[in-house]
């Protein structure tokens, strides 16, 4: 199955079911490996979401998201930064996504996706042991007496039309605030968070906070893992037929003319791995593809799958 | 596969950041005070303050102890054998220079010196020159300098053996042997220290024992001097050391498997010629040092190495009829830093020229100093550092000193090249410093008041970048000001010698630029920098018996995680000198932290309670 077919099939699946579960299993990883963005891809597309990654080639430093299938639940410290403490993806799957949160981590929805209604999360092995055993910088939760009301909190908000919502969903990845210390916990398995209350969104903002803070901010390692992202797509009550529009010239270097393109303003362009790369304005039934790199692209007219184009950039 | 590399760097970087910030703390006072190990000249009252090391070597067991008890230095130590740094006048640890025979030995990668790596038994003299000394000694001497050296002895065979045993598995073995014959003189000094450091401490109402904190250090110093004649001397000094220590867990950490090994070879050769009114000294040195950090728990193994090649030519000329001294010093050093985080060896070539001109009148002395460094390996040039100093005799025993100078500290190799976060565009920390001091030496007492002020711009901090890693930036400005009082009073009564001393420091080091990370407010005192620091001590000597008590109070400090409470520590010691067969012997017993105070200098790092040390020194000559 080529990427175009894959993309279209994913889109159709979304339309037909109205909901898709993104499990990152399409990434073909060798055992005990990860993708940290060092290929310069800028992030990871899966289903209807995009997980941004920043990789600094000068410093070999990444932040944002990575895709991992590492299963190390024993090694403490940052050398085991990609592993989920659950030892696998959710529901014993292979792949999952790990994020290093620098400020906030973003899950971006594409134009075909309307909202994320839920996500499975767990702690990374690195923060799990940091909270359970302490390390040179961060405290063992409970502190010196075991009674400190420590917490490691994931806060999820949405962006819609460029604005960050005030509403949030809070989830404690670790919680030692209970009067009864036997109730204290550090999450070590996958847990599902219902995000349906957030409604439609353009993207999700995920931030971490901890009771263990100092002058340099949070001492607890700023990592967690996600899997099985549930995405609601465009309306499920309508019968949608996709129409592939004719374009010429194709392949093209600059201007591409599109037939039967009335009442459309823009086309969202995706590259061969399904990553959104551009939003091109339609002017006089044409788009200018000169800014695109050489390769195959699929375009969604007005950002939805009812009308698509397929072009090759020379 | 790049697993671990990015965050590995963060970890180490965070370690450095914390260290550097931790080191901001150290305080002291201004003005030049000589702390001479061989002749401990606490304050310049020769009648009461001179002690011979032969009488006291048994009670001096670390340079930290020496400086804490006999100078206004603030030593921040994590415990016996653990990291210890010194600072002056509210400056950071890398704003204070440590040198050996005038050659800087600060780690050029970090810019600091760990005083726990200085075995006191190897040295005869430690001279502190406090405050505003960039123009005299170069980058890193912004708040002062401590120079370690040995006195050449040309008086026959000299042998000494020191043994010690103390709490928490402390063991000490040291010996020194020296000989001179004809024109050749040599001295060999050996020192071995070890400690289990398994001291108890209270935690949440229960008693805990510090785990994984063992320390051992073996060091050898070899001095060879050849006197061609009275005016020509060739000297060779070799300092070898191997230090191993376990890094204990914090109070909120279940266990630690971190270890640190420091090894170094320091070799220097010096030629000195004195002729009429002139002197010429040529020094060369080669240092090869390793700092290895291992943590099997988190699979970290880092070797940080550097080599240093040093050469200097120092020429002095005295115009006797004019009472003028002219000194010119040319100095070159190449530092080669090597660590995984640099990705490649980083070289720092620095040429520096120092000039000094002094003119004396009957009651007045004027001095002008100038330093300029040139760095060839990058585009960085340190600013000029001139210094004007004037002294005036207010009376027969009282002297007034004034100085104003431009101070700077060049960025370290880590600040320039560490990945991620090193910043080759950094500027030097620099600013103006002023000092005023009045010193009086009277029959029974001496007293010194020193007032200092210094404003440093482009203060370098490691701060989070947009990508999430820490990066070195010139983002802070700090104003430091304060004063110190040092007094000494001594007298004899019925063949008993009494001596009392008091040192008080008031040091404000205020941040002038608000910053988010690290969180700094305008006017906020720098981290780990106590405002008040008081030391009171007494020595009593009767014939061959002597005793001392010293105490210090450190006011509360602002830590990176919380405010640390002020604390009071008192130590007491007893010493007896006698003949063991025909050999001079000193036996000393000291009790440290007499009141068993619970205190912390760093958050989550407990300090030892009451502890004991018994030492014996036998001298054969």
CSV table of N, CA and C in Angstrom, one decimal, chain B residues 3 51 63 70 91 104 128 156 182 209 226 234 246 284 306 348 388 396 461 468 472 487 514 563 569 600:
chain,number,residue,atom,x,y,z
B,3,UNK,N,21.2,7.0,21.9
B,3,UNK,CA,20.5,6.9,23.2
B,3,UNK,C,21.3,7.5,24.3
B,51,UNK,N,52.4,31.1,65.1
B,51,UNK,CA,52.5,29.7,65.6
B,51,UNK,C,53.4,29.0,64.6
B,63,UNK,N,42.9,21.9,54.6
B,63,UNK,CA,43.0,23.3,54.3
B,63,UNK,C,41.6,24.0,54.6
B,70,UNK,N,41.2,30.2,60.7
B,70,UNK,CA,42.2,31.2,60.8
B,70,UNK,C,42.1,32.4,59.8
B,91,UNK,N,31.5,36.5,46.0
B,91,UNK,CA,31.7,36.1,44.6
B,91,UNK,C,31.4,34.6,44.4
B,104,UNK,N,48.3,29.2,38.2
B,104,UNK,CA,46.9,28.9,38.5
B,104,UNK,C,46.6,27.4,38.4
B,128,UNK,N,46.6,34.1,51.3
B,128,UNK,CA,45.4,34.6,50.8
B,128,UNK,C,45.6,36.1,50.4
B,156,UNK,N,70.0,20.6,56.3
B,156,UNK,CA,70.2,19.2,56.8
B,156,UNK,C,69.0,18.4,56.6
B,182,UNK,N,75.3,20.3,50.2
B,182,UNK,CA,75.9,21.2,49.2
B,182,UNK,C,74.9,22.2,48.6
B,209,UNK,N,22.1,6.6,58.7
B,209,UNK,CA,23.6,6.6,58.5
B,209,UNK,C,23.9,6.9,57.1
B,226,UNK,N,68.1,23.3,43.3
B,226,UNK,CA,69.5,23.3,43.0
B,226,UNK,C,70.0,24.8,43.1
B,234,UNK,N,67.5,26.7,40.6
B,234,UNK,CA,66.7,26.0,39.7
B,234,UNK,C,65.8,25.0,40.5
B,246,UNK,N,33.1,8.2,46.9
B,246,UNK,CA,31.7,7.9,46.5
B,246,UNK,C,30.8,9.1,46.8
B,284,UNK,N,58.0,27.2,34.1
B,284,UNK,CA,57.2,26.4,33.1
B,284,UNK,C,56.5,25.3,33.8
B,306,UNK,N,41.8,17.4,31.2
B,306,UNK,CA,42.5,18.6,30.6
B,306,UNK,C,44.0,18.5,30.8
B,348,UNK,N,42.4,26.3,24.5
B,348,UNK,CA,42.3,27.7,24.9
B,348,UNK,C,43.8,28.2,25.1
B,388,UNK,N,44.5,50.7,40.7
B,388,UNK,CA,45.3,51.8,41.4
B,388,UNK,C,45.2,51.5,42.9
B,396,UNK,N,51.9,55.4,63.7
B,396,UNK,CA,53.0,54.4,63.8
B,396,UNK,C,52.6,53.0,63.5
B,461,UNK,N,25.3,32.9,33.7
B,461,UNK,CA,24.4,31.9,34.3
B,461,UNK,C,24.0,30.9,33.3
B,468,UNK,N,14.9,23.7,25.7
B,468,UNK,CA,14.8,22.9,26.9
B,468,UNK,C,16.1,22.6,27.6
B,472,UNK,N,24.7,28.7,28.6
B,472,UNK,CA,25.5,29.7,29.3
B,472,UNK,C,25.2,31.1,28.7
B,487,UNK,N,39.8,40.9,64.3
B,487,UNK,CA,40.6,41.4,65.5
B,487,UNK,C,41.3,40.3,66.2
B,514,UNK,N,16.3,40.7,37.0
B,514,UNK,CA,15.3,39.6,37.3
B,514,UNK,C,15.5,38.5,36.2
B,563,UNK,N,15.2,27.7,51.8
B,563,UNK,CA,16.0,28.5,52.6
B,563,UNK,C,16.7,27.6,53.6
B,569,UNK,N,28.5,26.3,64.9
B,569,UNK,CA,29.4,25.2,65.1
B,569,UNK,C,30.6,25.6,66.0
B,600,UNK,N,22.8,22.1,57.7
B,600,UNK,CA,23.0,21.7,56.2
B,600,UNK,C,23.6,23.0,55.5
